[in-house]
Coordinates of C-alpha atoms and ligand atoms in Angstrom, one line a residue:
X1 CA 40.3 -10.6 -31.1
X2 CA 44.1 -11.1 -31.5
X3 CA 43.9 -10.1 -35.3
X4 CA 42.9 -6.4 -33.7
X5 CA 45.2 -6.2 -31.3
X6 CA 47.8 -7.0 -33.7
X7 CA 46.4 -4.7 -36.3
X8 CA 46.8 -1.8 -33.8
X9 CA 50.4 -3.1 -32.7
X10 CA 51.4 -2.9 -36.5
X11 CA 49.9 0.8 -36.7
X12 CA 51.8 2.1 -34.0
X13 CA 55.2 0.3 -35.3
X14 CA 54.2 2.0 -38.9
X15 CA 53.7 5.6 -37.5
X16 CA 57.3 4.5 -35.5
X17 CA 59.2 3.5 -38.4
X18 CA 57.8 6.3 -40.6
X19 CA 58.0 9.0 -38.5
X20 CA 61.9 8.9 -37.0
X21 CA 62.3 10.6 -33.9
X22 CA 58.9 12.3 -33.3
X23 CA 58.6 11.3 -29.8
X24 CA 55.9 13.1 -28.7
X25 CA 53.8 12.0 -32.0
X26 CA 54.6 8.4 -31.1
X27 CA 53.1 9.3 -27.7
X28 CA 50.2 10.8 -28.7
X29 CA 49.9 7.8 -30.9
X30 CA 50.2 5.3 -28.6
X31 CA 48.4 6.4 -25.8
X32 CA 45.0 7.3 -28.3
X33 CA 45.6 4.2 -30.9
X34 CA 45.9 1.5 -27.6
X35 CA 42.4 2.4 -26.1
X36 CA 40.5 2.0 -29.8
X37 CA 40.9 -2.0 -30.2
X38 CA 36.7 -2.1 -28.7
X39 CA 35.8 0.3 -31.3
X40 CA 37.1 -2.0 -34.3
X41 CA 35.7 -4.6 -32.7
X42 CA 32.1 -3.0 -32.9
X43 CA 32.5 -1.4 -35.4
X44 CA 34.7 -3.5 -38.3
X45 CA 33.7 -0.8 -41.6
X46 CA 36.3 1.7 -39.4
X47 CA 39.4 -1.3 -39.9
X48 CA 38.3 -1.8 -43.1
X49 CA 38.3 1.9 -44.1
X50 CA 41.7 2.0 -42.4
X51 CA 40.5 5.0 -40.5
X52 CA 42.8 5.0 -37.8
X53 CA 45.9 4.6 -40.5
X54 CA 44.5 7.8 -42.4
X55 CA 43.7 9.5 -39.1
X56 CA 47.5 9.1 -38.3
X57 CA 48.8 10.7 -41.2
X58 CA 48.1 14.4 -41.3
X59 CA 46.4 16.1 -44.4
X60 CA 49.1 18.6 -45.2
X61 CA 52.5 19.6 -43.1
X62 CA 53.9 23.1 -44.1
X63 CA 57.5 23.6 -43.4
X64 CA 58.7 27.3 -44.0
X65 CA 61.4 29.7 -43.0
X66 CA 60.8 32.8 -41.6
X67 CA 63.7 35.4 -41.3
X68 CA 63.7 38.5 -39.2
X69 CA 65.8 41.6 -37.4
X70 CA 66.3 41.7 -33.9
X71 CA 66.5 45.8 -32.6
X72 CA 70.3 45.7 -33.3
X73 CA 69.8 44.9 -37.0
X74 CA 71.2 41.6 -36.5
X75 CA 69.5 38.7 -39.0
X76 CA 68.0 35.8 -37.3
X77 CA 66.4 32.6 -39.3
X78 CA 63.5 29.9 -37.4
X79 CA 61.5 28.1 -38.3
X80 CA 57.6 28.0 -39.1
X81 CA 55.1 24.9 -39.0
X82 CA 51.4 24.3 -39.9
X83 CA 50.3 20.8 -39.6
X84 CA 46.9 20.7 -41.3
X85 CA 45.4 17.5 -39.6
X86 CA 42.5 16.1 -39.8
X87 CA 39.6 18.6 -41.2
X88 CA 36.5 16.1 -41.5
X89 CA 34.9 18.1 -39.2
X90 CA 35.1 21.4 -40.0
X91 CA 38.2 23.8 -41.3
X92 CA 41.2 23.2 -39.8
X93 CA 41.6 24.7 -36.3
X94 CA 44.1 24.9 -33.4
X95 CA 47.0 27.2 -32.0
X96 CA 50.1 28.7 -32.7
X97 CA 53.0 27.8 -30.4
X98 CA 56.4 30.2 -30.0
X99 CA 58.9 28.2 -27.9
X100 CA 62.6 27.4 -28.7
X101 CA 61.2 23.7 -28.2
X102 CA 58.8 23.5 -31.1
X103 CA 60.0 20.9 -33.5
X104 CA 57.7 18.9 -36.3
X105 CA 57.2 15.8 -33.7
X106 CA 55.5 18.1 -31.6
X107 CA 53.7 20.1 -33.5
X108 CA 52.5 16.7 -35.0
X109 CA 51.4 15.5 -31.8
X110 CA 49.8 18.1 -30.7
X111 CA 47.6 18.5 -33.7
X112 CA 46.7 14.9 -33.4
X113 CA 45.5 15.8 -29.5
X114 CA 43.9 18.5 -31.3
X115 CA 41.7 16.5 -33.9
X116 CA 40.4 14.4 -30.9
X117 CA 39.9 17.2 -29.0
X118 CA 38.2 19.3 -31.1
X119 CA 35.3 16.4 -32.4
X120 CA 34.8 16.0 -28.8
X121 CA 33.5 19.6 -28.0
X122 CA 30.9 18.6 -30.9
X123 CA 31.8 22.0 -32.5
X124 CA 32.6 22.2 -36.6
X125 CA 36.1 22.2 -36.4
X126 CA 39.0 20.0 -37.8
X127 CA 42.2 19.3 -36.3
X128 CA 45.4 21.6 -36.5
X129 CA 48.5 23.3 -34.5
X130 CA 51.7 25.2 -35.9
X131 CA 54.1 27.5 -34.9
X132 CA 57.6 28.3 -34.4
X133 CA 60.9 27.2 -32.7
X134 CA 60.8 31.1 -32.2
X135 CA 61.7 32.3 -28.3
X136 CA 59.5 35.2 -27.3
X137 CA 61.5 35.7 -24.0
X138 CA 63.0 38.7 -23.5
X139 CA 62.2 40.2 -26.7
X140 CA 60.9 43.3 -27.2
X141 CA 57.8 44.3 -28.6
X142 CA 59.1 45.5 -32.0
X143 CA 61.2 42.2 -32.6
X144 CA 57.3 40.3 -31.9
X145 CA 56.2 42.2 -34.0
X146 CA 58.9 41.9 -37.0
X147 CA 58.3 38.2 -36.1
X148 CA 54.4 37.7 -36.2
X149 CA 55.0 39.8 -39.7
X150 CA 57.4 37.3 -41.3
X151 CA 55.9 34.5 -39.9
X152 CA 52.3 35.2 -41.4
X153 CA 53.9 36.3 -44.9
X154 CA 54.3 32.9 -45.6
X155 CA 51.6 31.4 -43.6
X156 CA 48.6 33.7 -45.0
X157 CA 48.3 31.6 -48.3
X158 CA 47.3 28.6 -46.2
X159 CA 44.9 30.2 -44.0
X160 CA 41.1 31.0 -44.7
X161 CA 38.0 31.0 -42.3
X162 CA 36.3 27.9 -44.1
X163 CA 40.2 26.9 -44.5
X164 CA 42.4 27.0 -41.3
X165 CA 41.6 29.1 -38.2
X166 CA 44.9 29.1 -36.4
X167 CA 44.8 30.7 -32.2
X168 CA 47.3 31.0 -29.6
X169 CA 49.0 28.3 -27.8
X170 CA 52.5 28.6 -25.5
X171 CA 54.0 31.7 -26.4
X172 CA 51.2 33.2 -28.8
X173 CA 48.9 35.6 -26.5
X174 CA 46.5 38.2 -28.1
X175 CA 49.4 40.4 -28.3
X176 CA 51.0 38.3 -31.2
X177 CA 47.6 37.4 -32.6
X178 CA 47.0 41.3 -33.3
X179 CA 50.4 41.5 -35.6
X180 CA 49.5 38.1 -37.3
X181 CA 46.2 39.5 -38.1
X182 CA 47.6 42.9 -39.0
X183 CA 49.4 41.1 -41.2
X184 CA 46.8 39.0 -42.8
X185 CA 44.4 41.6 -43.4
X186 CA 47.4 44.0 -44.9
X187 CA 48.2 41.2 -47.3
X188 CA 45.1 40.2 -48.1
X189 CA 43.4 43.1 -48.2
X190 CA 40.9 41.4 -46.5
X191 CA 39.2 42.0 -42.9
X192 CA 38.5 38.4 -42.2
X193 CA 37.8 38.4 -38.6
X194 CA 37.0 34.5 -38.8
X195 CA 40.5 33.7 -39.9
X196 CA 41.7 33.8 -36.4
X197 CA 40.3 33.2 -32.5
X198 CA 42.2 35.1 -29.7
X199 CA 41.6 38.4 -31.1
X200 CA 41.3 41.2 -28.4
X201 CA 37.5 41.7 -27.8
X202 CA 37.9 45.4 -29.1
X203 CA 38.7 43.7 -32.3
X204 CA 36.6 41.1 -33.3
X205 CA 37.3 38.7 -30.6
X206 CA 35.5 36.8 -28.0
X207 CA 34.5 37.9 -24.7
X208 CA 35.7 34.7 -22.1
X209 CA 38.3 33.5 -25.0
X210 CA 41.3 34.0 -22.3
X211 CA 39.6 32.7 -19.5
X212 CA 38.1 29.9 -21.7
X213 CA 40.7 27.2 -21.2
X214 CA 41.5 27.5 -17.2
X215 CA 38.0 28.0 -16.3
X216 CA 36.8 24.8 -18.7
X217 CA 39.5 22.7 -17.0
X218 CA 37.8 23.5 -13.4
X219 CA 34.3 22.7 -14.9
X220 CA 35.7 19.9 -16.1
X221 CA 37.2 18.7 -12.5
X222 CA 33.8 20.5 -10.9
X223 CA 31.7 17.4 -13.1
X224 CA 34.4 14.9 -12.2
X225 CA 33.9 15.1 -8.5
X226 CA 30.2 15.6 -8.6
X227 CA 29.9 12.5 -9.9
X228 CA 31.8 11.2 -6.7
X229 CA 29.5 12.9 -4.5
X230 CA 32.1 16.0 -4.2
X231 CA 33.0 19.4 -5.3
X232 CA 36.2 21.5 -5.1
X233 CA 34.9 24.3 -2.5
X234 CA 37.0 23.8 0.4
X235 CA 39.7 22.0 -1.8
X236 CA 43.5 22.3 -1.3
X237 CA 44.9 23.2 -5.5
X238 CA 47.9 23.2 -6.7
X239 CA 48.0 24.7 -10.8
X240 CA 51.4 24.2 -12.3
X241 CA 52.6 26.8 -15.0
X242 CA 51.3 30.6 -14.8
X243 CA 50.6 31.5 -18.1
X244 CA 47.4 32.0 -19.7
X245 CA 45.7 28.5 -18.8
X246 CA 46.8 28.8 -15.3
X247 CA 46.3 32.2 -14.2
X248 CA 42.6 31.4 -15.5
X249 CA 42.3 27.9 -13.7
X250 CA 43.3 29.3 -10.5
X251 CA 41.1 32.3 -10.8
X252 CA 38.0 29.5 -11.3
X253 CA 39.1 27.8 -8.7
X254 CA 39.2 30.4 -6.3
X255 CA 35.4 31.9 -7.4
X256 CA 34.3 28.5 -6.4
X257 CA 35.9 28.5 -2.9
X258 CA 39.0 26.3 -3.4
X259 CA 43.0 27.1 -1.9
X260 CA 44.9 27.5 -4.7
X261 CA 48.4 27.0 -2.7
X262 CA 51.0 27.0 -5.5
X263 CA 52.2 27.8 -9.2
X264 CA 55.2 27.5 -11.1
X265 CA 57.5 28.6 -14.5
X266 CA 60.1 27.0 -15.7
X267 CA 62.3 28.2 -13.4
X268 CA 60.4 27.4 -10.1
X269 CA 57.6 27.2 -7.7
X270 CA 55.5 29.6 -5.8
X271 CA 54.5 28.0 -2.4
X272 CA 51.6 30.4 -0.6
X273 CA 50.1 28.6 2.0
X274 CA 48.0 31.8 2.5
X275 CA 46.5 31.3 -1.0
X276 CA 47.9 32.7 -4.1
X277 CA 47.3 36.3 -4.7
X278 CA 46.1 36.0 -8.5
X279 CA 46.5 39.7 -8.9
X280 CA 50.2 39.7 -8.5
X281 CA 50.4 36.7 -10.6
X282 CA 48.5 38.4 -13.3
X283 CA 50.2 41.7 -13.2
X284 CA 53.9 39.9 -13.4
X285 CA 52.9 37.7 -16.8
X286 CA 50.3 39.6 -18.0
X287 CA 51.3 43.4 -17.6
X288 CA 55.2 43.0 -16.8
X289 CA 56.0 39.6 -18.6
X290 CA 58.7 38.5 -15.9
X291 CA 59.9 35.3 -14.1
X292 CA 57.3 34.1 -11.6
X293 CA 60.2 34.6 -8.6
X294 CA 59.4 38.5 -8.8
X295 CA 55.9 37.2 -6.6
X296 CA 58.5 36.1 -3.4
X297 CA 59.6 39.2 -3.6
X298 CA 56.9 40.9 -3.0
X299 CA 55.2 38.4 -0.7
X300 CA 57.5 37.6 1.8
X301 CA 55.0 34.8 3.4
X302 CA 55.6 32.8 0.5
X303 CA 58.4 30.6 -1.0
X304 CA 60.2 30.7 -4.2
X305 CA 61.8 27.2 -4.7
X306 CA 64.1 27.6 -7.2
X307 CA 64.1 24.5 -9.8
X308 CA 61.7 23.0 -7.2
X309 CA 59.2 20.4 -8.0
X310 CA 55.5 21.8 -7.5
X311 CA 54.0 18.1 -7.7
X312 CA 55.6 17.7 -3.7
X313 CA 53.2 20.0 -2.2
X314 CA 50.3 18.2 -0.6
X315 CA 46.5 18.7 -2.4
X316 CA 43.9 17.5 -3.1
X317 CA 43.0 18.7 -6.5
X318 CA 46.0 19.0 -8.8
X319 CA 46.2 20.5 -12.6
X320 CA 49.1 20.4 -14.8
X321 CA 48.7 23.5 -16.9
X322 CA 52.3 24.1 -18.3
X323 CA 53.4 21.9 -21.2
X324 CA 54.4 18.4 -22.6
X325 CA 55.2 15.6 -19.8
X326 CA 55.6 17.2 -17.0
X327 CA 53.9 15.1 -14.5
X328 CA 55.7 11.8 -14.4
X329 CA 54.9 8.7 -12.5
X330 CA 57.4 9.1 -9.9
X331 CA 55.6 12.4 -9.3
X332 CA 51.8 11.3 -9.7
X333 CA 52.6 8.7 -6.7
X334 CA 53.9 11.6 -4.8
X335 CA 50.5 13.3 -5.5
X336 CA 48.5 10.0 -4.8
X337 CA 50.7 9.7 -1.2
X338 CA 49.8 13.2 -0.3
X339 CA 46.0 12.5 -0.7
X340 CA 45.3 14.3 -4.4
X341 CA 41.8 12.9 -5.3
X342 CA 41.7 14.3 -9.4
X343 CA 44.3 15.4 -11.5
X344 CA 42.5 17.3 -14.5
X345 CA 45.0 18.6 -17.9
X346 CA 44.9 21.9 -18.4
X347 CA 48.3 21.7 -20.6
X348 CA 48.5 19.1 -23.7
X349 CA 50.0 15.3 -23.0
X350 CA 51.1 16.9 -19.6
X351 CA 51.7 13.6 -18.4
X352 CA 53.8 10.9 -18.9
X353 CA 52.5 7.9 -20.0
X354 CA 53.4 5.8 -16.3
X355 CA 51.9 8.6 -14.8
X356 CA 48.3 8.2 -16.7
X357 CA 48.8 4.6 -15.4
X358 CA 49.3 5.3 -12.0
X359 CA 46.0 7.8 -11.7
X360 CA 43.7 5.0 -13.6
X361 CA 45.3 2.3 -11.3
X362 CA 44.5 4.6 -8.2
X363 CA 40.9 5.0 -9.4
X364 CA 41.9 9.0 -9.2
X365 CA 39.1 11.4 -10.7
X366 CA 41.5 12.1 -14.2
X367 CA 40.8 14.0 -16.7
X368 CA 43.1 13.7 -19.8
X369 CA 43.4 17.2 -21.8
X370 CA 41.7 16.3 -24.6
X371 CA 38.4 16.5 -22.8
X372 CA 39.7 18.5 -19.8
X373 CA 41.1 21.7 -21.8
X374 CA 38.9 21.6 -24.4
X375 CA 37.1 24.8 -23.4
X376 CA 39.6 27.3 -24.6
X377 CA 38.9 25.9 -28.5
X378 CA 34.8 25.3 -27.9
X379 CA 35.3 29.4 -27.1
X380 CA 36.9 29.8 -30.2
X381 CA 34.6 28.0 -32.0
X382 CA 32.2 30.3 -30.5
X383 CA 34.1 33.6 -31.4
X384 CA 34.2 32.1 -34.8
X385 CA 30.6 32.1 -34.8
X386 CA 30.2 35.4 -33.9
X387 CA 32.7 36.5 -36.2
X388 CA 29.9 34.6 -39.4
X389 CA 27.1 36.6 -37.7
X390 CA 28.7 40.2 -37.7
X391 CA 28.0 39.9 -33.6
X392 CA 29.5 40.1 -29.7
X393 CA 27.8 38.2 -27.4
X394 CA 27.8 39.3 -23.2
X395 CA 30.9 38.1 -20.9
X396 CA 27.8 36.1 -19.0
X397 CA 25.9 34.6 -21.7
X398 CA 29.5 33.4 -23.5
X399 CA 30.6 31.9 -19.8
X400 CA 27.3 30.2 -19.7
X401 CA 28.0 28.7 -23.2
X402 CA 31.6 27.8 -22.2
X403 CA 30.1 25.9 -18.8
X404 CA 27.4 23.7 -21.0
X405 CA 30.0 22.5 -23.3
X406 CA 31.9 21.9 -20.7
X407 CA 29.3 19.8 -18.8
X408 CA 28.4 17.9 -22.1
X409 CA 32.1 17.0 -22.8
X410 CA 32.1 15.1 -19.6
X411 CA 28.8 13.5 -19.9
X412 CA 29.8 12.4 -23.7
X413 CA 33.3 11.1 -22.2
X414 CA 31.7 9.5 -19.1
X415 CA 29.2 7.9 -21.3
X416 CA 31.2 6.4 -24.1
X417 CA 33.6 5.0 -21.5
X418 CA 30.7 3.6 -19.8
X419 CA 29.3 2.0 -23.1
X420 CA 32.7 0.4 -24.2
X421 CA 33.1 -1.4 -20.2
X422 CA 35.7 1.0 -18.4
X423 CA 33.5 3.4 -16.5
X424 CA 35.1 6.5 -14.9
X425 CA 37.7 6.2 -17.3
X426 CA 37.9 9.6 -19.5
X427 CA 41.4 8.8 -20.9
X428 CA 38.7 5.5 -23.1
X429 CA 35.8 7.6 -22.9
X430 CA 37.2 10.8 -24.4
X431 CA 39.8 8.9 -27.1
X432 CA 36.8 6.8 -28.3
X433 CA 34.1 9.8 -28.8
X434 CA 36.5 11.9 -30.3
X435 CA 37.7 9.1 -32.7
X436 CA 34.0 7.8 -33.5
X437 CA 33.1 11.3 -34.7
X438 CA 36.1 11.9 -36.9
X439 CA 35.3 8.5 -38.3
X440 CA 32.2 8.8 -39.5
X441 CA 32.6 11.5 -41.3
X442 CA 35.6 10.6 -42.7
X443 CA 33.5 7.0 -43.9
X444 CA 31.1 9.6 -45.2
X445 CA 33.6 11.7 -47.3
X446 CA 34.5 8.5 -49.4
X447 CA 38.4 7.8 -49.8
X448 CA 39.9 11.5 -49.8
Ligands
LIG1 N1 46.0 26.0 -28.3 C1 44.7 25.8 -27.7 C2 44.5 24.3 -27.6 O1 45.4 23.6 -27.3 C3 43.5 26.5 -28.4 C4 43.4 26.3 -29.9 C5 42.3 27.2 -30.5 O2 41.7 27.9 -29.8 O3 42.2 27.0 -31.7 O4 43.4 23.7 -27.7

């Protein structure tokens, strides 16, 4: 009993000591590695493998520079990252993210998250992410362009649809995945439609891809309260972000007859007690690509709260789909006090690791993203298959598709947390299927 716990004490310190300053890795870490000291204790072959060791260190990490020219001819010089994780499972698989913020420590943690993530939609795929500390803000279309160009002149060599299958993630839309598949198929001289998901649907990509992720989180909450005796019609929502995860949870949300009252950027909150008028949202991000302030302006019934904290607002249902640790403990009790019953990631690692604490200690519905936001990969899983069979499958039949997996993810996570004595806890359930799949391949594969 104490040997495992100390076992999994020294792993974390390890991934510490050998990994200076990757905070967010050391996160993602901890929070998966604490909840796995039942599994070794079922199951000894996986300590004795050192499975959890090897699942720490990532297959291959690909550092490279990518130069370009802004409109005025001026040189700039960021930098590009594929982590290849984990690919016992399938090729290696997971987004691209473009934000001044992207660093190897998170790029690492977030295609640890993804390696869980991805064995729990059950789908042949490994474990990736990349990108770039590259800041797509105010930049024009061209200097996206000259980007997405440079960036996949390096990256092409290590890409390959039974190799790595790179997608969007923050700051990577299907605007950018059209130049970096330009790109690839110019270099390559190759049409390899499988070699990325996103892709516009007139080109090879998935019908439901962009809705995939905000609709799977609210299938994901929809399961969650059902199996409280509940649903979220009627529901008071609150979605943070308004990028592509949250302009598609909200829409989800309000098909099934919930109040979506506010969303956020960086820079502030949208309160709309009326309801949020999707259409605006989608038209400023989507169409215009501005600041989500330009929606007061047009709807003087609702408040722009500049630098304002969206967690404040009272409701009942509450999804953090903007980035890294943005719900912290302080916040979830402010949540808890204002009644929220489930708190479902839509974002990656959105919350801190006192505020998970605070929801399980609650007995809140939670559902970490791993499980929660797994929908938006299952569809590219899906695309991916349609892109090996040549074929394009119906808005409706691919939605369908998304809503099983969905639905299947939460009994698999509901029943492994069950099995291993913490029921209704997802943040066990989920960490535990997703690891026992990886693992047994992995055990499978022989020492590799
Ligand atoms: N970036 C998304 C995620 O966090 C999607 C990855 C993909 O579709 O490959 O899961």
């Amino acid at each position: 009993m104490a040997e495992i716990d100390a076992r999994i004490r020294r792993i974390i310190a390890d991934v510490m000591r050998r990994n200076p300053g990757e905070t967010e890795f050391h996160q993602a870490v901890t929070e998966v590695t604490e909840t796995l000291a039942p599994v070794l204790r079922k199951y000894p072959q996986y300590a004795e493998h050192k499975i959890i060791e090897r699942i720490c260190e990532p297959e291959r990490q690909i550092i490279f520079r990518v130069p370009w020219q802004d409109d005025r001819g001026e040189v700039h010089i960021n930098r590009g990252f594929r982590v290849g994780f984990n690919s016992a499972l399938g090729p290696y698989k997971g987004g691209l993210r473009f934000h001044p913020s992207v660093n190897l420590g998170i790029v690492k943690f977030l295609g640890f998250e993804q390696t869980f993530k991805n064995a729990i939609t059950g789908m042949p795929i490994g474990g990736a992410k990349g990108g770039a500390d590259f800041d797509p803000k105010g930049k024009s279309d061209d200097e996206v362009m000259r980007f997405c160009q440079s960036f996949m002149t390096e990256l092409y060599r290590h890409l390959g649809e039974f190799t790595d299958v790179p997608a969007g993630d923050i700051g990577v839309g299907q605007r950018e995945i059209g130049y970096l598949f330009g790109q690839y198929k110019r270099i390559t001289n190759r049409y390899e439609s499988g070699v990325l998901t996103g892709k516009s649907p007139k080109w090879g990509g998935s019908l439901v891809r962009k809705e995939a992720t905000g609709y799977g989180v609210v299938y994901f909450v929809e399961e969650m309260l059902k199996v409280r005796g509940d649903s979220v019609q009627g529901k008071t929502c609150i979605v943070s972000g308004s990028g592509n995860v949250a302009i598609y949870a909200m829409e989800k949300l309000q098909q099934l007859g919930a109040k979506v009252v506010a969303c956020s950027d960086s820079n502030g909150v949208i309160y709309d007690p009326r309801g949020i008028r999707l259409e605006t949202v989608k038209r400023i991000k989507e169409v215009e690509r501005r600041r989500i302030s330009a929606y007061a302006e047009e709807h003087p019934e609702a408040e722009y709260r500049a630098g304002g904290n969206i967690w404040t607002i009272p409701c009942e249902v509450a999804l953090p789909c903007a980035t890294q640790n943005e719900l912290d403990e302080a916040s979830v009790r402010t949540l808890l006090a204002n009644g929220c019953l489930a708190v479902a990631e839509g974002a990656n690692m959105p919350t801190t690791p006192g505020g998970v604490r605070a929801l399980l200690e609650a007995g809140a519905a939670y559902g970490p993203g791993k499980a929660a936001n797994a929908g938006g990969v299952a569809t590219s899983a899906l695309e991916m298959q349609q892109n090996a069979s040549r074929d394009a499958w119906t808005f409706e039949y691919t939605e369908q598709r998304l809503r099983e997996i969905m639905q299947k993810i939460h009994h698999d996570c509901y029943a492994t947390a069950e099995e291993f004595g913490c029921p209704g806890n997802y943040v066990v359930g989920a960490n535990i299927l997703g690891f026992l799949r990886v693992a047994e391949a992995m055990v499978a594969f022989g020492l590799i």
